Amino acid sequence: MNIPSNKHYWTEKEEKNVLDALARGQLSGDGYYTERVSALIEENFGAGKALMTTSGTHALEMAAMLIGLEPGDEVIMPSFTFSSTANAVLLNEGKPVFVEIKPEDLNVDPNDIERKITEKTKAIIPVHYAGVGCDMDRIMAIALKHNLRVIEDAAQGVNAKYRGRYLGTIADFGCYSFHGTKNYSCGEGGALLVNQEDTQIIKKAEVIRQKGTDRWLFLRGDVNKYNWIDTGSSYSPSDLLMAVLLAQLENMQEITEKRKAVYKVYRHAFEPYERQGILKIMQIPRECEPNYHIFWVIFNTQEMRDFVLKELNRQGVAASFHYLPLHSSPMGKKMGYKPCDLPVTEKAAKCLLRLPLYPGMTEAELHYAIQSLAAVIGAL
Ligand SMILES: *Cc1c(COP(=O)(O)O)cnc(C)c1O
């Protein structure tokens, strides 16, 4: 049996919407479906303003542009994340400052954020790893105390909550991803959430998104032609993709429930191994309601993890690992970091195992994955 790490989950709605979008004939950005998706995100999640983007990466880039970094300004973020979080800052002449994560949920450690604040610190980018919220109360309090902007990298955190509030809506900006590997997906896509009343910021975001023009005023019918007014790029997605995404978001609860069912089976299956002291299972803080994006465990040693990973893969179960931490990557080394700078992050990267998790996973597939795991761990 072959079990992929991830698999899309379509209903009939995606196909129906795509055909409808084709029939409408307007496939460029900001059409019928784009408007419906952003309205759904604003209403459902309580976001200030949701601007749909071509990717989560682009949402992060827009947020980094909007906080007005000066060359050399420092932005604190975990090293345990995807390169996009750091690139957004580098592309805007800022300097990423990597901090440590907490071993129990692999989310950024607020104590290390405080330790690494300097006079040049401008912002914090917490990453909600695996769809589990960071300690936002502490992070927002630190930001308030030091007058810092906060951008939530909620690429994995769509439809998950922290103290009853949706991830991505808590800080100044939130960034979502709808990439093929994420819970709710249209292949490539994202959203920038602007959670501020400041109409100037929203206007600036619209201009950046529309190639530096006031095209959004034109689309609203306020002006009869649009002008180039500032620096910008092209971040609005095709309406065809938004047609797919609307169907996904309308099926959000069903997708989440199905993921949760798989997650619970894994948790139950791994508990005996945790009691034996071989590994630790991911923890979900009481104040967090996750979206079951990832199920992960951390083995005691890299040898164990590598053995289990290799054997599961050999049996067709696409277990995987990540991230290669940014601070110990070739780019991180160029920036002057050494692997030993962030030991918790290093350990996580070396000992973490992710299990296949997708909504359409059949009982037979799940059973096979767990049986394979039992056999492999038995051979440790
Ligand atoms: C997926 C992801 C991104 C990038 O999103 P894309 O839509 O693939 O550009 C950024 N940050 C994190 C933490 C992610 O998981």
Coordinates of C-alpha atoms and ligand atoms in Angstrom, one line a residue:
M1 CA 0.0 0.0 0.0
N2 CA 1.2 3.5 -0.8
I3 CA 0.2 6.3 1.6
P4 CA 1.2 9.8 0.5
S5 CA 2.0 12.5 3.1
N6 CA -0.8 14.7 1.8
K7 CA -3.7 14.5 -0.6
H8 CA -6.2 17.1 -1.8
Y9 CA -9.9 16.7 -0.8
W10 CA -12.3 17.9 -3.5
T11 CA -16.1 17.8 -3.3
E12 CA -18.3 18.4 -6.4
K13 CA -18.3 22.1 -5.5
E14 CA -14.8 22.9 -6.7
E15 CA -15.6 21.6 -10.2
K16 CA -18.9 23.4 -10.3
N17 CA -17.3 26.7 -9.2
V18 CA -14.4 26.4 -11.8
L19 CA -16.9 25.8 -14.6
D20 CA -18.9 28.8 -13.4
A21 CA -15.8 31.0 -13.3
L22 CA -14.9 29.9 -16.8
A23 CA -18.4 30.8 -18.0
R24 CA -18.2 34.2 -16.3
G25 CA -15.1 34.7 -18.4
Q26 CA -13.2 37.0 -16.1
L27 CA -10.2 35.0 -14.9
S28 CA -7.9 37.8 -13.8
G29 CA -7.8 39.0 -10.3
D30 CA -10.6 40.6 -8.1
G31 CA -13.5 39.0 -9.9
Y32 CA -16.7 37.5 -8.4
Y33 CA -15.0 34.6 -6.5
T34 CA -12.2 36.7 -5.1
E35 CA -14.7 39.0 -3.6
R36 CA -16.7 36.1 -2.1
V37 CA -13.6 34.5 -0.6
S38 CA -12.4 37.7 1.0
A39 CA -15.9 38.3 2.4
L40 CA -16.0 34.8 3.8
I41 CA -12.6 35.2 5.5
E42 CA -13.6 38.6 7.0
E43 CA -17.0 37.4 8.3
N44 CA -16.0 33.9 9.4
F45 CA -12.7 34.7 11.1
G46 CA -13.4 38.3 12.1
A47 CA -10.5 39.7 10.1
G48 CA -10.3 43.4 9.6
K49 CA -9.6 43.3 5.9
A50 CA -8.7 40.2 3.9
L51 CA -6.7 40.8 0.7
M52 CA -6.4 37.7 -1.4
T53 CA -2.8 37.0 -2.7
T54 CA -1.0 34.7 -5.0
S55 CA 0.7 32.9 -2.1
G56 CA 1.4 32.9 1.6
T57 CA 4.9 34.0 0.7
H58 CA 3.5 37.1 -1.1
A59 CA 1.2 37.9 1.9
L60 CA 4.3 37.9 4.1
E61 CA 6.2 40.1 1.6
M62 CA 3.3 42.6 1.6
A63 CA 3.2 42.7 5.4
A64 CA 6.9 43.3 5.5
M65 CA 6.6 46.1 3.0
L66 CA 3.7 47.6 5.1
I67 CA 5.6 47.9 8.3
G68 CA 8.1 50.3 6.7
L69 CA 11.5 48.6 7.5
E70 CA 14.6 50.8 7.3
P71 CA 17.8 49.1 6.2
G72 CA 19.2 47.1 9.1
D73 CA 15.9 47.0 11.1
E74 CA 15.7 43.7 13.0
V75 CA 12.7 41.4 12.8
I76 CA 12.5 38.5 15.3
M77 CA 11.2 35.2 14.1
P78 CA 11.8 31.5 14.9
S79 CA 14.5 29.6 12.9
F80 CA 12.1 26.7 12.8
T81 CA 10.1 27.9 9.8
F82 CA 9.9 28.0 6.1
S83 CA 12.3 30.3 4.2
S84 CA 9.5 32.6 3.2
T85 CA 9.2 34.1 6.7
A86 CA 12.8 35.3 6.5
N87 CA 12.9 36.2 2.8
A88 CA 10.0 38.7 3.3
V89 CA 12.2 40.6 5.7
L90 CA 15.4 40.3 3.6
L91 CA 13.7 41.5 0.5
N92 CA 12.7 44.7 2.4
E93 CA 16.3 45.3 3.6
G94 CA 15.5 44.1 7.1
K95 CA 17.5 41.7 9.1
P96 CA 15.9 38.4 10.4
V97 CA 16.9 37.6 14.0
F98 CA 16.3 33.9 14.7
V99 CA 15.1 32.8 18.1
E100 CA 14.4 29.6 19.9
I101 CA 11.2 27.5 20.1
K102 CA 9.6 25.6 23.0
P103 CA 10.1 21.8 22.9
E104 CA 6.5 21.0 23.7
D105 CA 4.8 22.7 20.7
L106 CA 7.8 24.0 18.6
N107 CA 6.3 27.5 18.7
V108 CA 8.5 30.5 19.3
D109 CA 9.7 31.0 22.9
P110 CA 8.6 34.4 24.2
N111 CA 11.5 34.4 26.7
D112 CA 14.0 34.2 23.9
I113 CA 12.2 37.0 22.0
E114 CA 12.7 39.2 25.0
R115 CA 16.4 38.3 25.3
K116 CA 17.0 39.2 21.6
I117 CA 15.2 42.6 21.5
T118 CA 17.7 45.4 20.7
E119 CA 17.3 49.1 19.8
K120 CA 17.0 48.1 16.1
T121 CA 14.1 45.6 16.7
K122 CA 11.1 46.7 14.6
A123 CA 8.8 43.7 14.5
I124 CA 8.1 40.1 15.6
I125 CA 6.8 37.3 13.3
P126 CA 5.4 34.5 15.3
V127 CA 4.8 31.3 13.2
H128 CA 1.8 29.2 14.3
Y129 CA 3.5 25.8 13.7
A130 CA 1.2 22.9 12.8
G131 CA -1.9 25.1 13.2
V132 CA -1.3 25.5 16.9
G133 CA -1.3 29.0 18.2
C134 CA 1.8 30.7 19.6
D135 CA 1.7 32.3 23.1
M136 CA 0.0 35.4 21.6
D137 CA -0.8 37.1 25.0
R138 CA 2.9 37.2 25.9
I139 CA 4.0 38.2 22.4
M140 CA 1.5 41.0 22.1
A141 CA 2.5 42.3 25.6
I142 CA 6.2 42.3 24.6
A143 CA 5.3 44.1 21.4
L144 CA 3.3 46.7 23.3
K145 CA 6.1 47.3 25.8
H146 CA 8.7 47.8 23.1
N147 CA 6.5 49.4 20.5
L148 CA 7.0 46.6 17.9
R149 CA 4.7 45.5 15.0
V150 CA 3.5 41.9 14.9
I151 CA 2.9 39.9 11.8
E152 CA 1.4 36.4 12.3
D153 CA 2.7 33.8 9.9
A154 CA -0.5 31.9 10.0
A155 CA 0.2 30.0 6.8
Q156 CA -0.6 26.8 8.6
G157 CA -3.1 28.3 11.0
V158 CA -6.2 29.0 8.9
N159 CA -9.4 28.1 10.9
A160 CA -7.5 27.5 14.2
K161 CA -8.0 29.5 17.3
Y162 CA -6.2 31.0 20.3
R163 CA -8.3 32.0 23.3
G164 CA -11.4 31.9 21.0
R165 CA -9.9 34.2 18.4
Y166 CA -8.9 33.0 14.9
L167 CA -5.1 32.9 14.2
G168 CA -4.1 35.6 11.8
T169 CA -6.6 38.1 13.3
I170 CA -4.8 38.8 16.6
A171 CA -1.8 40.9 15.5
D172 CA -1.4 43.9 13.2
F173 CA -1.2 41.6 10.2
G174 CA -1.9 37.9 9.5
C175 CA -0.7 35.8 6.6
Y176 CA -2.6 32.7 5.3
S177 CA -1.5 30.1 2.8
F178 CA -3.7 28.1 0.5
H179 CA -0.8 26.1 -1.0
G180 CA -1.5 22.5 -2.1
T181 CA 0.1 21.2 1.1
K182 CA -2.1 23.3 3.4
N183 CA -5.5 22.3 5.0
Y184 CA -7.7 24.3 2.6
S185 CA -6.1 24.7 -0.8
C186 CA -6.4 26.0 -4.3
G187 CA -2.9 24.9 -5.4
E188 CA -1.2 28.3 -4.9
G189 CA -2.8 31.1 -3.0
G190 CA -2.8 33.2 0.2
A191 CA -4.3 36.1 2.0
L192 CA -3.1 39.1 3.9
L193 CA -5.2 40.1 6.8
V194 CA -5.0 43.7 7.9
N195 CA -6.4 43.9 11.4
Q196 CA -6.2 47.6 11.9
E197 CA -8.8 50.4 11.6
D198 CA -6.1 52.5 9.8
T199 CA -7.6 53.1 6.4
Q200 CA -4.2 54.5 5.2
I201 CA -2.6 51.1 5.8
I202 CA -5.4 49.3 4.0
K203 CA -5.1 51.7 1.1
K204 CA -1.3 51.2 0.9
A205 CA -1.8 47.4 0.9
E206 CA -4.3 47.7 -2.0
V207 CA -1.8 49.8 -3.9
I208 CA 1.1 47.4 -3.3
R209 CA -1.1 44.5 -4.4
Q210 CA -2.2 46.3 -7.6
K211 CA 1.2 47.1 -9.2
G212 CA 1.5 50.4 -7.4
T213 CA -1.7 51.8 -8.9
D214 CA -5.0 53.0 -7.4
R215 CA -6.8 50.3 -9.5
W216 CA -8.9 49.3 -6.5
L217 CA -10.6 52.7 -6.6
F218 CA -11.3 52.1 -10.2
L219 CA -12.7 48.7 -9.5
R220 CA -15.0 50.2 -6.9
G221 CA -16.1 52.8 -9.5
D222 CA -14.7 55.8 -7.6
V223 CA -12.5 56.9 -10.4
N224 CA -12.7 56.4 -14.2
K225 CA -9.1 55.5 -14.8
Y226 CA -6.3 54.4 -12.6
N227 CA -2.8 55.8 -12.0
W228 CA 0.6 54.7 -10.9
I229 CA 0.9 56.2 -7.5
D230 CA 3.5 54.2 -5.5
T231 CA 5.8 51.2 -5.5
G232 CA 4.0 47.9 -5.8
S233 CA 3.8 44.5 -7.4
S234 CA 1.3 41.9 -8.7
Y235 CA -0.2 39.9 -5.9
S236 CA -3.8 39.3 -6.8
P237 CA -4.7 35.7 -7.7
S238 CA -6.7 34.5 -10.7
D239 CA -10.4 34.3 -10.0
L240 CA -10.2 30.7 -11.2
L241 CA -8.2 29.8 -8.2
M242 CA -10.5 31.7 -5.9
A243 CA -13.4 29.6 -7.3
V244 CA -11.6 26.5 -6.0
L245 CA -10.8 28.1 -2.7
L246 CA -14.4 29.2 -2.1
A247 CA -15.5 25.6 -2.3
Q248 CA -12.7 24.6 0.0
L249 CA -13.5 27.2 2.6
E250 CA -17.2 26.4 2.5
N251 CA -16.2 22.8 3.3
M252 CA -13.8 23.9 6.0
Q253 CA -15.6 22.3 9.0
E254 CA -15.9 18.9 7.2
I255 CA -12.2 19.0 6.2
T256 CA -11.2 19.8 9.7
E257 CA -13.4 17.1 11.3
K258 CA -11.9 14.5 9.0
R259 CA -8.3 15.6 9.8
K260 CA -9.1 15.6 13.5
A261 CA -10.3 12.0 13.3
V262 CA -7.0 10.9 11.8
Y263 CA -5.1 13.0 14.3
K264 CA -6.9 11.3 17.2
V265 CA -6.1 7.8 16.0
Y266 CA -2.4 8.7 15.7
R267 CA -2.4 10.2 19.2
H268 CA -3.9 7.1 20.6
A269 CA -1.5 4.8 18.7
F270 CA 1.6 6.7 19.9
E271 CA 0.7 7.1 23.5
P272 CA 2.2 3.7 24.6
Y273 CA 5.5 4.6 22.9
E274 CA 5.5 7.9 24.8
R275 CA 4.9 6.0 28.1
Q276 CA 7.9 3.8 27.2
G277 CA 9.9 6.9 26.9
I278 CA 10.9 6.5 23.2
L279 CA 9.4 9.7 22.0
K280 CA 7.3 12.7 22.8
I281 CA 4.0 13.6 21.2
M282 CA 3.1 17.2 20.2
Q283 CA 1.3 19.1 22.9
I284 CA -1.6 21.5 22.4
P285 CA -1.8 24.3 25.0
R286 CA -5.2 24.6 26.7
E287 CA -5.9 28.0 25.1
C288 CA -5.4 26.7 21.6
E289 CA -7.9 25.1 19.2
P290 CA -5.9 23.6 16.4
N291 CA -6.9 22.8 12.8
Y292 CA -5.0 19.5 12.8
H293 CA -2.6 20.6 10.1
I294 CA 0.2 18.3 11.2
F295 CA 0.7 15.3 13.6
W296 CA 4.3 15.1 14.8
V297 CA 6.3 13.3 17.4
I298 CA 9.9 13.8 18.5
F299 CA 12.1 10.8 19.0
N300 CA 14.8 10.7 21.7
T301 CA 17.6 10.4 19.2
Q302 CA 18.2 11.2 15.6
E303 CA 19.2 7.5 15.0
M304 CA 15.8 6.3 16.1
R305 CA 14.0 9.0 14.0
D306 CA 16.1 8.2 10.9
F307 CA 15.5 4.5 11.2
V308 CA 11.7 4.8 11.7
L309 CA 11.5 7.3 8.8
K310 CA 13.5 5.1 6.4
E311 CA 11.6 1.9 7.3
L312 CA 8.1 3.6 7.0
N313 CA 9.1 5.1 3.7
R314 CA 10.3 1.6 2.5
Q315 CA 6.9 0.3 3.4
G316 CA 5.1 3.0 1.4
V317 CA 4.1 5.2 4.2
A318 CA 5.3 8.7 3.3
A319 CA 6.3 9.9 6.8
S320 CA 8.5 13.0 6.6
F321 CA 10.4 15.6 8.5
H322 CA 11.2 19.3 8.4
Y323 CA 12.4 22.0 8.8
L324 CA 16.1 22.3 8.0
P325 CA 16.4 25.3 10.4
L326 CA 17.0 28.6 8.8
H327 CA 19.9 29.5 11.1
S328 CA 21.9 26.4 10.2
S329 CA 21.1 26.5 6.5
P330 CA 23.7 27.7 4.1
M331 CA 22.0 31.1 4.1
G332 CA 21.9 31.2 7.9
K333 CA 25.6 30.4 8.1
K334 CA 26.3 33.3 5.7
M335 CA 24.4 35.5 8.1
G336 CA 26.8 34.4 10.8
Y337 CA 24.8 31.8 12.7
K338 CA 26.2 28.5 14.0
P339 CA 24.0 25.4 14.4
C340 CA 24.7 25.3 18.2
D341 CA 23.1 28.8 18.6
L342 CA 19.6 27.3 18.9
P343 CA 19.8 23.8 20.4
V344 CA 16.1 23.2 20.8
T345 CA 15.5 24.0 17.2
E346 CA 18.4 21.7 16.1
K347 CA 17.1 18.8 18.2
A348 CA 13.5 19.2 16.7
A349 CA 14.8 19.2 13.2
K350 CA 16.9 16.1 13.8
C351 CA 14.4 14.0 15.8
L352 CA 10.9 15.1 14.4
L353 CA 8.7 12.8 12.4
R354 CA 5.5 13.8 10.7
L355 CA 2.9 11.2 9.8
P356 CA 0.7 11.2 6.6
L357 CA -2.5 13.2 7.4
Y358 CA -5.2 14.2 4.9
P359 CA -9.0 14.4 5.1
G360 CA -9.8 11.6 2.7
M361 CA -7.6 9.0 4.4
T362 CA -9.4 5.7 4.5
E363 CA -9.6 3.4 7.5
A364 CA -7.5 0.8 5.6
E365 CA -4.8 3.4 4.9
L366 CA -4.8 4.5 8.5
H367 CA -4.7 1.0 9.8
Y368 CA -1.8 0.2 7.4
A369 CA 0.2 3.2 8.6
I370 CA -0.3 2.3 12.3
Q371 CA 0.5 -1.4 11.7
S372 CA 3.7 -0.4 9.8
L373 CA 4.6 1.9 12.6
A374 CA 4.1 -0.8 15.3
A375 CA 6.4 -3.2 13.3
V376 CA 9.1 -0.6 12.8
I377 CA 9.1 0.6 16.5
G378 CA 9.1 -3.0 17.6
A379 CA 12.3 -3.5 15.7
L380 CA 14.1 -0.5 17.3
Ligands
LIG1 C1 3.5 27.2 3.6 C2 4.2 28.2 4.4 C3 4.5 29.5 3.9 C4 4.5 29.9 2.5 O1 3.2 29.8 1.9 P1 3.1 29.6 0.3 O2 1.6 29.8 0.1 O3 3.6 28.3 0.0 O4 3.9 30.7 -0.3 C5 5.1 30.4 4.8 N1 5.3 30.1 6.1 C6 4.9 28.9 6.6 C7 5.1 28.6 8.1 C8 4.4 27.9 5.8 O5 4.1 26.7 6.3

